[in-house]
Structure formats: structure tokens, C-alpha cells
Amino acid sequence: MAYRILSILGGLAFMLQGHVVSAFSTTVHETRAIANGAHSSWRAASRLLPEVIVPVRIALKQQNLDVGIDHLMSISHPDSSDYGKTLTTDEVTRLFAPSAVSVEAVRDWLVESGVPPANIAHSDSKGWLAVDMTAAHAERLLESELYEFEHLKTGHINDTVNTLGFYEQGDYYAAEGLDLFFANYAPWVPQGTRPTLQSVDGGNAPYPLNDSNVGGEADLDLDIGIALVYPQSVVVYQVDDAIYAPQEVALDNTFNTFLDSLDGSYCDYSAYGITGDSPDIDPKYPDPAAGGYKGQRQCGVYKPTRVISISFGEAEGDFPKPYVERQCNEFMKLSLQGHTILIASGDYGVAAPPGDGSPSGCLSGSGQNQTIFSAPYPNDCPWTTSVGGSMVEPNATVRDPESAFQVCSPSSGNCYSSAGGFSNYFSTPSYQKVAVAEWFANHNPGYPTYVANANASNIGEGGGIYNRAGRAVPDVAANAANMVLYVGGELSKFYGASLAAPIWGSVITLINQQRTIAGKGPVGFLNPVLYANPWALNDITNGSNPGCGTNGFTAVKGWDPVTGLGTPNYHRLLELFLSLP
């Protein structure tokens, strides 16, 4: 039977049965499928008595999302007098609060239904109207039936000051693996050093050393991060329960439940015609599967760390454009508050992983079959920093120039390279327009291009194979080859941009530490500063990222869609960021 969540109060959730119909032509947004009596910790009771008081919460559409971009550029550009003046959570709330017209329209609807005006409250987050009414009143108002369910509570986690955070989903670290790495490669880190777990919707860690869910990704992040930033602390955001998470790794990493946990208003606010999570894409909590997480969806339970490193992602085309746009706005909000979001670009050059959307991972359209380049997600969001891969060539030393990451597996014959290209959903942001224009002027590879329309419905138009007007990725790069770590107790060697994001995350965490000592705030959104000061990075001018039947792009002098602006030079970056307010 399908139910819709009306409101949540403590350990009780009130559900609606039936369709919502009113004079205002309201429509069903999402449903929750719950089998009555299937879960011991989620139990259905009787229909609510008419006189029972129900706390009703109504989500409202946010505004000023375009203004948020102007604010972000103002506080992130090194030439701005407002550089570093990040917004507080309250200021972000006020900036994006629903319009007075929206608030009054919903308030008038409630008053017309018989709710006394004095009983209607506007939430602190400004994204909700709240009113307590009898169950009978609510059923008349929404033309539905209300039932009572019991489930578990969730708690809140303390503040994180200068902590490096890692997003993990479907891959779990083994504590013994960390100790083996520290003992052999980072002896300055004491045995038993562990990250703080922040469990999102049932995510759990660590797992036993030989468990099949320990694939190396989480250990990789923590080996690099803890070794580089110790004694500063590290947090693991382990996202989604053991039922959903592996499915999402195999299919789509959606990030919505993670963003829900950082911003309570994100759970249900409206933007681009989407409100809250999407039932056909996102996990549904409580999880109806046996052994799944039975608690309520976690909304705003964690304060985000200053730096968040993400080595998971998918192809941009796996998701509807409005879904990605709404999510990108949430990354913008985090950046406005001084958080740095670093995302690995991927390892398949100008294509998505084989089998993602097509056998080759390339796009089709306008008469073309799997010849169009595929952009990575959520790297396509302009308010994140996309991190590509570099490497030291065989028989070279760390003193020799790096190349773009590109390796082939002798055992499988599969080849991997630093992902890069141009988004079909987002246009070129202002901070990278000069760099991208210079690349086109001096290093245009000569492939046919197109300009994506507002709906991204003309992909491949005119025989083009990439959108020349799109947000370009990556922004930067770091080493993506020959990382050793312990998986199942055995020494293994890993490759991929998954190495590069935690390297950058560690570098920025160390720089934030020095800025804190100097009495300054976190660096926040990096891109405007980096594009204005490419001298602070090591430019990569060798290598390419082939795919989709082409040689892809080539690493050249200046920015390029293979290694971006280059790899981190810690001393130059520290000098740069300490020189800013």
C-alpha cells in the first residue's frame, strides 16, 4: 500500500492514504511503499481519531537561487573586497527564503480552510509553514486518511571545526587495513587512529578486514587523508544502508540523502519543479527491505566539515537536468558558507564507464550512435572543484614533469585516463571563461562541436561531439597512479582519480589550518582564486584522455580538459591563500 508522509513528530510519523485533491489543484509529489507489519521497528497503528492534533508542515519554494551565484563569486574571487566573507547558515536561510507571495498564498489557503491565523508559524529555516490541526481537519483539507506509524529516532552530531570529510557509499574501510598502512608508510600516525563516523540513513563502518564490502576505496581515502593531515581529525560520511548503498554504486550515486543530512531544508524544498527526494531515483526511508534502515530519513543532522572529498560519481546524462540543477544549488549553498567540495573527475577519458548509458559509455543523439562525449557528474556542477588525474611516467622520478593519468591493465586490457570535457547541463562559469577561451584559441582539437540548448535536448546537433559552451572539467589534478594500500590484509596497488580528490582535500585542509593560525577563515570555494592564479599549480603538458573513438583531449600549456590547471604545489598555494584576507 502506498502512503505519503505528512509530518514527523518525535518517534511518530503521520501518513496519508489516498490521493490529495483540492481546489488549488495540488498533485502527488512522492509516495512511500510500506508493507503493513513487515518491520518490527516500523509498526502501523490505527487510523487517527478525529480529535487528535496533527502537526502539519508545508514545504515552500525557495527563491534567489540566481542571486546566490553572484554572492558566491563575490566572496570567492581574489580581487573582490568581499573575499572570504562567507555566509552563516542563518544568512543562507534568509537569502533563499521563499517569497512573501508564496508564504501568503499558502497561509491564505490554510486560513480559508478554517485555521486561525495565529496558529500558523513560519519555520526558522523559512522553508516551511507549520500548523497544528485536528486529524479531522487535516483529512478534510487534503481529502485523505491519516494513520499513525512508529519508528526509530535519530540524533545530532557535534560541530566540526577544521576537519577533512570523506563521502563513502557502498564501500567500507577496514580498521586493520588502516593500521597496516600507518605502520608501513605513515609511522607518525599512531596505531588505532580512526575517522569519526557520521552515519547517514543507516550507513555503517568499519567492516571486517576480509569482508567483500571492503573494496579499497574507503581505505584509500583514509590512508591518504589521515597520513597527510594528522593530527587533524577526519570524518567519514557513510551514506545509506547496506541494502541501498551497493545498488547505488552499481547504478547511480545520487548524493541526495547525503545532502539531506547536511541541510534540513534540502529534504523538502522546491526548485526547478522538484521537491525533496525523487522516488524513482533516490532511496526511500524507512527501507522496506529486510535488514534495511528503519529510521526516518535524516535531515540536517550533521554540520558539514570544512573540506569534503568525494571519489564517487556517475555520468551527467544518468539524471534529469532539473534533478542535477537542484542538487548543484545545494553545493552552491555549502560553498557560500565556506565549505570546499572536491570531486574526482573519473577514469574513462571523454566517456562514461562502459555500460553506463551505452556499451561504450558514450552518448548518442541527432543521428549519431555512441560518438558523443559524456561529462561526469557531479563534477558538472560549477560550484564544486573537479579533480582529474596525473601520474609520473614509468622509469621517471618525482623530480620529472608529470603526465596526464593514462594506464592500461595487462590482465583485462582495459584502459583508463583522466576524465574531462564539457557539461551539457551547465554553461561555462565566469571564473573559467578566459582559460577556456584561450584553450579554444590555441589548442582546439578540431572536433565538431555544438551548443547545448536550455533543455539539453539537441545533443550532437550538426554532428558535434561535445558542447563547446559547457562548464569545463576538470579544474585541477593530482597523482592518480601507483598508490599502495592494504585490501584484505594484502598489499595492493590502486589507480584512478579517486587518489587525486583526497590529495587535494588534504592540501586544502592543511592550508585552512595555517589560515586559522593566522586568524583567517577557510578558503571555501577554490575555483575563482585558482583560475586567477595558475602560477600556484604545476602545469601538466603531456598525455591525453581518449574515448568515444577519438584521442580525446591533450594536456597542453595552461588549462586543458584533461588535467585542468594542473597539480598542487603546496608551498605556492599556501603563499597564495595566506596573502588573501
Coordinates of C-alpha atoms in Angstrom, one line a residue:
M1 CA 0.0 0.0 0.0
A2 CA 1.3 3.5 -0.8
Y3 CA 1.4 6.2 1.8
R4 CA 2.7 9.8 1.8
I5 CA 4.5 11.3 4.7
L6 CA 2.5 14.3 6.1
S7 CA 4.7 15.2 9.1
I8 CA 7.1 13.9 11.7
L9 CA 7.0 14.4 15.4
G10 CA 9.4 12.6 17.7
G11 CA 9.1 8.9 17.1
L12 CA 5.7 9.1 15.3
A13 CA 5.1 9.7 11.6
F14 CA 1.6 10.5 10.4
M15 CA 0.7 9.1 6.9
L16 CA -1.8 10.0 4.3
Q17 CA -3.7 7.3 2.5
G18 CA -5.3 8.1 -0.8
H19 CA -4.9 10.9 -3.3
V20 CA -4.5 14.6 -2.5
V21 CA -7.2 16.7 -4.3
S22 CA -8.2 20.3 -3.5
A23 CA -9.5 23.5 -5.1
F24 CA -5.8 24.5 -5.5
S25 CA -5.2 21.5 -7.9
T26 CA -2.5 20.0 -5.7
T27 CA -0.8 16.9 -7.1
V28 CA 1.0 13.9 -5.7
H29 CA 4.8 14.5 -5.4
E30 CA 6.1 11.3 -4.0
T31 CA 4.9 8.1 -2.3
R32 CA 6.4 5.7 0.2
A33 CA 5.6 2.0 -0.2
I34 CA 5.2 0.4 3.3
A35 CA 4.0 -3.1 3.8
N36 CA 1.9 -3.1 7.0
G37 CA 3.6 -5.1 9.7
A38 CA 6.7 -6.1 7.7
H39 CA 9.2 -4.5 10.1
S40 CA 9.4 -4.8 13.8
S41 CA 10.7 -1.3 14.3
W42 CA 8.2 0.3 11.9
R43 CA 4.7 -0.6 13.0
A44 CA 1.3 0.6 11.7
A45 CA -1.4 1.5 14.3
S46 CA -5.0 2.5 13.8
R47 CA -6.4 5.5 11.9
L48 CA -6.1 8.7 13.9
L49 CA -9.0 9.7 15.9
P50 CA -10.7 12.9 14.6
E51 CA -9.8 14.9 17.7
V52 CA -6.1 14.0 17.6
I53 CA -3.8 17.1 17.0
V54 CA -1.6 16.6 13.9
P55 CA 1.5 18.8 13.3
V56 CA 1.3 19.7 9.6
R57 CA 4.4 21.0 7.8
I58 CA 4.2 22.5 4.3
A59 CA 7.4 22.9 2.2
L60 CA 7.7 26.2 0.2
K61 CA 9.5 27.0 -3.0
Q62 CA 12.9 28.8 -2.4
Q63 CA 13.9 32.0 -4.3
N64 CA 17.0 34.0 -5.1
L65 CA 19.0 31.0 -6.4
D66 CA 20.5 33.1 -9.2
V67 CA 21.4 35.8 -6.6
G68 CA 23.3 33.1 -4.7
I69 CA 25.7 32.7 -7.6
D70 CA 26.6 36.4 -7.5
H71 CA 27.2 36.2 -3.8
L72 CA 29.4 33.1 -4.2
M73 CA 31.5 34.8 -6.9
S74 CA 31.8 37.9 -4.7
I75 CA 33.2 36.0 -1.7
S76 CA 35.4 33.7 -3.8
H77 CA 37.1 35.9 -6.3
P78 CA 40.6 37.1 -5.1
D79 CA 40.1 40.6 -6.4
S80 CA 36.8 41.1 -4.5
S81 CA 36.6 43.3 -1.4
D82 CA 34.3 40.6 0.0
Y83 CA 36.7 37.7 -0.4
G84 CA 36.4 35.3 2.4
K85 CA 33.3 36.9 3.9
T86 CA 31.3 33.6 3.9
L87 CA 27.7 33.5 4.9
T88 CA 26.4 31.9 8.1
T89 CA 23.7 29.2 7.9
D90 CA 21.2 31.8 9.0
E91 CA 22.3 34.2 6.3
V92 CA 21.9 31.5 3.7
T93 CA 18.5 30.7 5.0
R94 CA 17.4 34.3 4.7
L95 CA 18.9 34.6 1.2
F96 CA 16.9 31.7 -0.2
A97 CA 13.8 32.1 1.9
P98 CA 10.5 31.6 -0.1
S99 CA 8.9 34.8 -1.3
A100 CA 6.3 36.6 0.7
V101 CA 3.8 35.9 -2.1
S102 CA 4.3 32.2 -1.8
V103 CA 4.1 32.3 2.0
E104 CA 0.9 34.4 1.9
A105 CA -0.7 32.2 -0.7
V106 CA -0.3 29.1 1.4
R107 CA -1.2 31.0 4.6
D108 CA -4.4 32.3 2.9
W109 CA -5.3 28.7 1.8
L110 CA -5.0 27.5 5.4
V111 CA -7.0 30.4 6.8
E112 CA -9.7 29.8 4.2
S113 CA -9.9 26.2 5.4
G114 CA -10.6 27.3 8.9
V115 CA -7.2 27.6 10.5
P116 CA -6.9 30.6 12.9
P117 CA -4.1 32.9 11.5
A118 CA -2.4 33.0 15.0
N119 CA -1.9 29.2 14.8
I120 CA 0.3 29.3 11.7
A121 CA 4.0 29.5 12.3
H122 CA 6.8 30.2 9.8
S123 CA 9.8 27.9 10.5
D124 CA 13.2 29.2 11.5
S125 CA 14.6 27.7 8.2
K126 CA 11.9 29.8 6.3
G127 CA 11.2 26.9 4.1
W128 CA 8.1 25.6 6.0
L129 CA 4.8 26.8 7.2
A130 CA 3.8 24.9 10.4
V131 CA 0.3 24.5 11.9
D132 CA -1.2 22.1 14.4
M133 CA -4.8 21.0 13.5
T134 CA -7.1 18.1 14.3
A135 CA -6.8 14.9 12.3
A136 CA -10.4 15.5 11.1
H137 CA -9.4 19.0 9.8
A138 CA -6.3 17.6 8.0
E139 CA -8.3 14.8 6.4
R140 CA -10.8 17.3 5.0
L141 CA -8.1 19.7 3.9
L142 CA -6.2 17.1 2.0
E143 CA -9.0 14.7 1.2
S144 CA -7.1 11.8 2.7
E145 CA -7.0 9.4 5.6
L146 CA -4.3 9.7 8.4
Y147 CA -2.7 6.7 10.1
E148 CA -0.1 6.5 12.8
F149 CA 3.3 4.7 12.5
E150 CA 6.1 4.2 15.0
H151 CA 9.8 4.2 14.1
L152 CA 13.3 5.0 15.4
K153 CA 14.7 8.4 16.3
T154 CA 17.9 9.9 15.0
G155 CA 20.4 12.1 16.8
H156 CA 22.7 15.0 16.1
I157 CA 26.5 15.2 15.9
N158 CA 28.8 17.8 17.3
D159 CA 30.3 20.6 15.3
T160 CA 33.4 20.0 13.1
V161 CA 35.9 22.9 13.0
N162 CA 38.9 22.2 10.7
T163 CA 38.1 18.6 9.8
L164 CA 38.5 16.7 6.5
G165 CA 35.4 14.8 5.5
F166 CA 35.1 11.9 3.1
Y167 CA 31.9 10.8 1.3
E168 CA 31.6 7.0 1.2
Q169 CA 28.8 4.9 -0.3
G170 CA 28.8 1.1 -0.7
D171 CA 32.5 0.7 0.0
Y172 CA 33.7 0.5 3.6
Y173 CA 37.1 0.8 5.3
A174 CA 38.7 -2.0 7.4
A175 CA 40.3 -0.8 10.6
E176 CA 43.1 -3.4 10.4
G177 CA 43.9 -2.1 6.8
L178 CA 44.4 1.4 8.2
D179 CA 46.8 0.1 10.9
L180 CA 48.8 -1.9 8.3
F181 CA 49.2 1.2 6.1
F182 CA 50.2 3.5 9.0
A183 CA 52.7 1.0 10.3
N184 CA 54.5 0.6 7.0
Y185 CA 54.0 4.0 5.2
A186 CA 52.9 6.6 7.8
P187 CA 54.6 5.7 11.1
W188 CA 53.9 9.2 12.6
V189 CA 50.2 8.2 12.8
P190 CA 49.5 6.1 15.9
Q191 CA 48.1 2.7 15.6
G192 CA 44.4 2.7 16.3
T193 CA 43.8 6.1 14.7
R194 CA 40.3 6.2 13.3
P195 CA 38.0 8.6 11.5
T196 CA 34.8 9.8 13.2
L197 CA 31.8 8.0 11.7
Q198 CA 28.8 10.1 10.7
S199 CA 26.2 7.6 9.6
V200 CA 23.7 8.7 7.1
D201 CA 20.4 6.7 6.9
G202 CA 22.0 3.5 8.2
G203 CA 25.5 3.8 6.8
N204 CA 27.9 1.8 9.0
A205 CA 31.7 1.4 9.2
P206 CA 34.3 -0.2 9.7
Y207 CA 33.8 -3.7 8.2
P208 CA 35.9 -6.8 8.9
L209 CA 39.2 -7.0 7.0
N210 CA 38.2 -9.8 4.7
D211 CA 34.6 -8.6 4.1
S212 CA 33.6 -8.4 0.4
N213 CA 32.3 -4.9 1.0
V214 CA 35.8 -3.7 1.7
G215 CA 36.8 -2.8 -1.8
G216 CA 39.7 -0.4 -1.2
E217 CA 38.0 3.0 -2.0
A218 CA 37.3 4.0 1.6
D219 CA 40.7 2.7 2.9
L220 CA 42.3 4.6 0.0
D221 CA 40.7 7.9 1.0
L222 CA 41.6 7.4 4.7
D223 CA 45.1 6.2 4.1
I224 CA 45.9 9.4 2.2
G225 CA 43.8 11.8 4.3
I226 CA 44.8 10.7 7.7
A227 CA 48.5 10.4 6.8
L228 CA 48.6 13.9 5.3
V229 CA 46.6 15.9 7.8
Y230 CA 47.3 14.1 11.1
P231 CA 46.8 15.1 13.9
Q232 CA 43.8 17.0 12.5
S233 CA 40.7 14.9 12.5
V234 CA 38.9 13.1 9.7
V235 CA 35.2 12.3 9.3
V236 CA 33.6 9.6 7.2
Y237 CA 30.1 10.3 6.0
Q238 CA 29.0 6.7 5.4
V239 CA 25.9 7.1 3.3
D240 CA 22.8 4.8 3.0
D241 CA 22.2 1.4 4.5
A242 CA 23.8 -1.9 3.4
I243 CA 20.8 -2.6 1.2
Y244 CA 20.6 0.6 -0.9
A245 CA 24.3 1.6 -1.0
P246 CA 25.7 -1.3 -3.1
Q247 CA 22.8 -0.9 -5.5
E248 CA 23.6 2.8 -6.0
V249 CA 27.3 2.1 -6.5
A250 CA 26.4 -0.3 -9.3
L251 CA 23.8 2.0 -10.8
D252 CA 23.6 5.7 -9.7
N253 CA 25.2 7.6 -6.8
T254 CA 22.6 10.3 -6.2
F255 CA 24.1 12.3 -3.2
N256 CA 20.6 13.4 -2.2
T257 CA 20.4 11.6 1.1
F258 CA 23.9 12.9 1.9
L259 CA 22.8 16.5 1.2
D260 CA 19.6 16.0 3.2
S261 CA 21.8 15.1 6.2
L262 CA 23.7 18.4 5.9
D263 CA 20.8 20.7 5.3
G264 CA 17.4 20.0 6.8
S265 CA 15.7 22.4 4.4
Y266 CA 17.0 20.4 1.4
C267 CA 14.9 17.4 2.3
D268 CA 11.7 19.1 1.1
Y269 CA 12.4 22.5 -0.6
S270 CA 11.3 23.1 -4.2
A271 CA 13.5 24.1 -7.1
Y272 CA 13.3 23.5 -10.9
G273 CA 9.9 21.8 -10.4
I274 CA 11.3 19.2 -8.0
T275 CA 10.5 19.0 -4.3
G276 CA 12.6 16.8 -2.0
D277 CA 13.9 13.4 -3.0
S278 CA 12.7 11.7 -6.2
P279 CA 11.1 8.3 -5.6
D280 CA 12.3 6.9 -8.9
I281 CA 15.9 7.8 -8.2
D282 CA 16.6 8.2 -4.5
P283 CA 16.4 5.7 -1.7
K284 CA 13.2 5.5 0.3
Y285 CA 13.5 5.5 4.1
P286 CA 12.5 3.7 6.2
D287 CA 13.9 1.0 3.9
P288 CA 11.2 -1.6 3.2
A289 CA 13.8 -4.3 2.5
A290 CA 14.6 -6.9 5.2
G291 CA 17.6 -5.7 7.2
G292 CA 17.3 -2.1 5.8
Y293 CA 17.5 1.1 7.9
K294 CA 14.1 1.5 9.6
G295 CA 14.6 5.0 11.0
Q296 CA 13.3 8.2 9.4
R297 CA 15.2 10.0 6.7
Q298 CA 17.9 12.1 8.3
C299 CA 17.5 15.8 7.6
G300 CA 20.0 18.4 8.8
V301 CA 21.6 16.2 11.5
Y302 CA 25.3 16.9 10.6
K303 CA 27.3 20.1 10.3
P304 CA 29.5 19.7 7.2
T305 CA 33.2 19.6 7.5
R306 CA 35.2 22.5 6.1
V307 CA 36.5 20.2 3.3
I308 CA 34.6 17.3 1.7
S309 CA 36.3 14.9 -0.7
I310 CA 34.1 12.8 -3.0
S311 CA 35.5 10.0 -5.1
F312 CA 32.2 8.7 -6.4
G313 CA 30.2 9.8 -9.3
E314 CA 28.3 8.9 -12.5
A315 CA 27.6 10.3 -15.9
E316 CA 25.7 13.6 -16.2
G317 CA 23.2 12.0 -18.6
D318 CA 22.1 9.5 -16.0
F319 CA 19.9 12.1 -14.3
P320 CA 17.3 14.6 -15.4
K321 CA 18.6 18.1 -15.7
P322 CA 16.2 19.6 -13.1
Y323 CA 17.4 17.0 -10.6
V324 CA 21.0 17.9 -11.2
E325 CA 20.3 21.6 -11.1
R326 CA 18.6 21.4 -7.7
Q327 CA 21.4 19.4 -6.3
C328 CA 24.0 21.8 -7.7
N329 CA 22.3 24.7 -5.9
E330 CA 22.9 22.8 -2.7
F331 CA 26.6 22.6 -3.4
M332 CA 26.5 26.3 -4.0
K333 CA 24.9 26.9 -0.6
L334 CA 27.7 24.8 1.0
S335 CA 30.3 26.9 -0.8
L336 CA 28.6 30.1 0.3
Q337 CA 29.2 29.0 3.9
G338 CA 32.9 28.4 3.3
H339 CA 33.0 24.7 2.6
T340 CA 35.2 23.3 -0.2
I341 CA 33.7 20.4 -2.3
L342 CA 36.3 18.4 -4.2
I343 CA 35.1 15.6 -6.6
A344 CA 37.2 13.1 -8.5
S345 CA 36.6 13.5 -12.3
G346 CA 36.6 9.8 -13.2
D347 CA 38.8 7.4 -15.1
Y348 CA 37.3 6.9 -18.6
G349 CA 38.6 10.0 -20.5
V350 CA 35.9 11.7 -22.5
A351 CA 33.4 8.8 -22.0
A352 CA 31.5 7.4 -19.0
P353 CA 32.3 3.9 -17.7
P354 CA 31.4 1.2 -20.3
G355 CA 27.9 0.2 -19.8
D356 CA 26.8 3.5 -18.3
G357 CA 24.1 4.6 -20.7
S358 CA 25.6 2.6 -23.6
P359 CA 28.1 -0.2 -24.1
S360 CA 30.9 2.3 -24.7
G361 CA 29.8 4.9 -22.1
C362 CA 29.5 7.4 -25.0
L363 CA 26.3 9.3 -25.9
S364 CA 24.1 9.1 -28.9
G365 CA 21.9 11.8 -30.5
S366 CA 21.0 13.7 -33.6
G367 CA 21.7 10.6 -35.7
Q368 CA 24.9 9.7 -34.0
N369 CA 25.5 6.4 -32.3
Q370 CA 27.8 6.4 -29.3
T371 CA 30.2 9.0 -30.7
I372 CA 29.3 12.0 -28.4
F373 CA 31.5 12.7 -25.3
S374 CA 29.9 12.2 -21.9
A375 CA 30.5 14.6 -19.0
P376 CA 31.0 13.4 -15.4
Y377 CA 28.5 14.1 -12.6
P378 CA 28.5 15.9 -10.1
N379 CA 31.7 17.4 -11.5
D380 CA 29.5 19.2 -13.9
C381 CA 28.2 21.5 -11.1
P382 CA 30.2 24.8 -11.4
W383 CA 30.3 25.3 -7.7
T384 CA 32.4 22.2 -7.0
T385 CA 36.1 21.7 -7.8
S386 CA 36.6 18.8 -10.3
V387 CA 39.9 16.9 -9.8
G388 CA 41.4 15.0 -12.6
G389 CA 44.4 12.6 -12.6
S390 CA 48.1 12.9 -13.3
M391 CA 51.0 10.4 -13.0
V392 CA 54.8 10.0 -13.0
E393 CA 55.7 8.1 -16.1
P394 CA 57.4 4.7 -15.7
N395 CA 61.2 5.0 -15.0
A396 CA 60.8 8.7 -14.3
T397 CA 61.2 10.3 -10.8
V398 CA 59.1 12.7 -8.8
R399 CA 61.5 15.4 -10.0
D400 CA 60.5 14.9 -13.6
P401 CA 57.4 16.6 -15.2
E402 CA 54.1 14.8 -14.6
S403 CA 51.9 13.5 -17.3
A404 CA 48.1 13.1 -17.6
F405 CA 46.9 9.9 -16.0
Q406 CA 46.6 7.1 -18.5
V407 CA 47.2 3.4 -17.9
C408 CA 46.1 0.1 -19.4
S409 CA 45.6 -3.1 -17.4
P410 CA 47.7 -6.0 -18.7
S411 CA 45.3 -8.5 -17.3
S412 CA 42.0 -7.1 -18.6
G413 CA 43.2 -5.0 -21.5
N414 CA 41.0 -2.1 -20.3
C415 CA 42.5 1.4 -20.4
Y416 CA 41.9 4.3 -18.0
S417 CA 42.6 8.0 -18.2
S418 CA 41.7 11.3 -16.5
A419 CA 38.1 12.2 -17.3
G420 CA 37.5 15.6 -18.8
G421 CA 35.2 17.5 -21.1
F422 CA 32.2 19.8 -21.2
S423 CA 28.8 19.7 -19.5
N424 CA 25.6 19.6 -21.4
Y425 CA 23.6 20.9 -18.4
F426 CA 25.6 23.9 -17.2
S427 CA 27.2 26.7 -19.2
T428 CA 30.8 27.9 -18.8
P429 CA 31.0 29.7 -15.5
S430 CA 32.6 33.2 -15.4
Y431 CA 35.7 32.2 -13.5
Q432 CA 36.9 29.8 -16.2
K433 CA 35.8 31.7 -19.4
V434 CA 39.2 33.3 -20.0
A435 CA 41.0 30.0 -19.6
V436 CA 38.6 28.0 -21.8
A437 CA 38.7 30.7 -24.5
E438 CA 42.5 30.6 -24.5
W439 CA 42.4 26.8 -24.8
F440 CA 40.0 27.0 -27.8
A441 CA 42.1 29.7 -29.4
N442 CA 45.4 27.9 -29.0
H443 CA 44.7 24.2 -28.7
N444 CA 41.3 23.5 -30.3
P445 CA 41.5 19.8 -31.3
G446 CA 39.3 20.4 -34.3
Y447 CA 36.4 18.1 -33.4
P448 CA 32.9 19.2 -34.5
T449 CA 31.0 20.9 -31.6
Y450 CA 27.5 22.0 -30.8
V451 CA 26.0 24.4 -28.2
A452 CA 23.5 22.7 -25.9
N453 CA 20.1 24.3 -25.6
A454 CA 18.3 25.0 -22.3
N455 CA 16.8 21.5 -22.1
A456 CA 19.9 19.7 -23.4
S457 CA 17.7 18.2 -26.0
N458 CA 19.9 18.9 -29.0
I459 CA 23.0 16.9 -28.0
G460 CA 25.0 16.0 -31.1
E461 CA 23.3 18.7 -33.2
G462 CA 25.1 19.2 -36.5
G463 CA 27.4 16.3 -36.0
G464 CA 29.0 17.8 -33.0
I465 CA 30.6 15.5 -30.3
Y466 CA 30.8 17.9 -27.4
N467 CA 29.2 21.1 -26.1
R468 CA 31.7 23.9 -26.6
A469 CA 29.6 26.3 -24.4
G470 CA 29.5 23.9 -21.4
R471 CA 31.1 24.0 -17.9
A472 CA 34.5 22.6 -18.5
V473 CA 36.2 19.9 -16.3
P474 CA 38.4 19.1 -14.6
D475 CA 39.6 22.2 -12.7
V476 CA 42.8 20.7 -11.3
A477 CA 44.5 17.4 -11.0
A478 CA 46.7 15.3 -8.7
N479 CA 48.5 11.9 -8.7
A480 CA 46.3 9.1 -9.8
A481 CA 48.7 6.2 -10.1
N482 CA 50.6 3.6 -8.1
M483 CA 49.1 4.1 -4.7
V484 CA 49.7 1.2 -2.3
L485 CA 47.2 0.1 0.3
Y486 CA 46.1 -3.0 2.1
V487 CA 43.0 -4.8 1.0
G488 CA 42.1 -8.0 2.8
G489 CA 45.4 -7.8 4.5
E490 CA 47.3 -8.0 1.3
L491 CA 49.4 -5.1 -0.2
S492 CA 47.6 -3.8 -3.4
K493 CA 48.2 -1.1 -5.9
F494 CA 45.5 1.4 -6.9
Y495 CA 45.0 3.8 -9.8
G496 CA 42.4 6.5 -10.7
A497 CA 41.2 10.0 -9.9
S498 CA 40.0 8.5 -6.6
L499 CA 43.5 9.1 -5.4
A500 CA 43.5 12.7 -6.6
A501 CA 40.5 14.1 -4.8
P502 CA 41.7 13.1 -1.2
I503 CA 45.2 14.6 -2.1
W504 CA 43.6 17.9 -2.8
G505 CA 41.3 17.6 0.2
S506 CA 44.3 17.1 2.4
V507 CA 46.2 20.0 0.9
I508 CA 43.3 22.4 1.4
T509 CA 42.8 21.1 5.0
L510 CA 46.4 21.9 5.8
I511 CA 46.1 25.4 4.2
N512 CA 42.9 26.0 6.2
Q513 CA 44.9 25.1 9.3
Q514 CA 47.5 27.7 8.5
R515 CA 44.8 30.3 7.8
T516 CA 43.2 29.5 11.1
I517 CA 46.5 30.1 12.9
A518 CA 46.8 33.4 11.0
G519 CA 43.3 34.4 12.2
K520 CA 41.7 33.9 8.9
G521 CA 38.7 31.9 7.7
P522 CA 38.6 28.8 5.5
V523 CA 39.4 29.1 1.8
G524 CA 35.9 27.9 0.8
F525 CA 35.2 27.7 -3.0
L526 CA 38.6 27.4 -4.7
N527 CA 37.9 27.9 -8.4
P528 CA 38.0 31.7 -8.8
V529 CA 41.3 32.0 -6.9
L530 CA 42.9 29.1 -8.8
Y531 CA 41.9 30.3 -12.3
A532 CA 43.1 33.8 -11.5
N533 CA 46.4 32.4 -10.2
P534 CA 47.5 29.4 -12.3
W535 CA 51.2 30.1 -11.2
A536 CA 50.4 28.3 -7.9
L537 CA 49.9 25.0 -9.6
N538 CA 52.2 22.6 -11.6
D539 CA 51.0 22.8 -15.2
I540 CA 50.8 19.4 -17.0
T541 CA 51.6 19.4 -20.7
N542 CA 51.9 15.7 -21.6
G543 CA 49.2 13.0 -22.1
S544 CA 45.6 12.7 -23.2
N545 CA 42.3 11.1 -22.3
P546 CA 41.0 9.1 -25.3
G547 CA 37.5 7.8 -25.7
C548 CA 34.4 7.6 -28.0
G549 CA 36.5 6.6 -31.0
T550 CA 38.8 9.6 -30.6
N551 CA 42.1 10.6 -29.0
G552 CA 40.1 12.7 -26.6
F553 CA 41.8 15.9 -25.5
T554 CA 45.5 16.6 -24.9
A555 CA 47.3 18.1 -21.9
V556 CA 48.8 21.4 -23.0
K557 CA 50.2 24.6 -21.6
G558 CA 47.6 26.3 -19.5
W559 CA 44.2 24.9 -18.6
D560 CA 43.0 21.8 -20.6
P561 CA 40.1 19.3 -20.3
V562 CA 42.5 16.6 -19.1
T563 CA 44.3 17.9 -16.1
G564 CA 42.7 21.3 -15.7
L565 CA 45.1 24.0 -14.3
G566 CA 47.5 21.3 -13.0
T567 CA 48.6 19.6 -9.8
P568 CA 49.0 21.2 -6.3
N569 CA 52.2 23.0 -5.4
Y570 CA 51.7 23.2 -1.6
H571 CA 54.1 26.0 -0.9
R572 CA 52.9 28.2 -3.7
L573 CA 49.2 27.6 -2.8
L574 CA 49.9 28.3 0.9
E575 CA 51.6 31.6 -0.1
L576 CA 48.7 32.5 -2.3
F577 CA 45.9 31.7 0.2
L578 CA 47.8 33.3 3.1
S579 CA 48.1 36.5 1.1
L580 CA 44.3 36.8 0.9
P581 CA 42.0 38.3 3.6

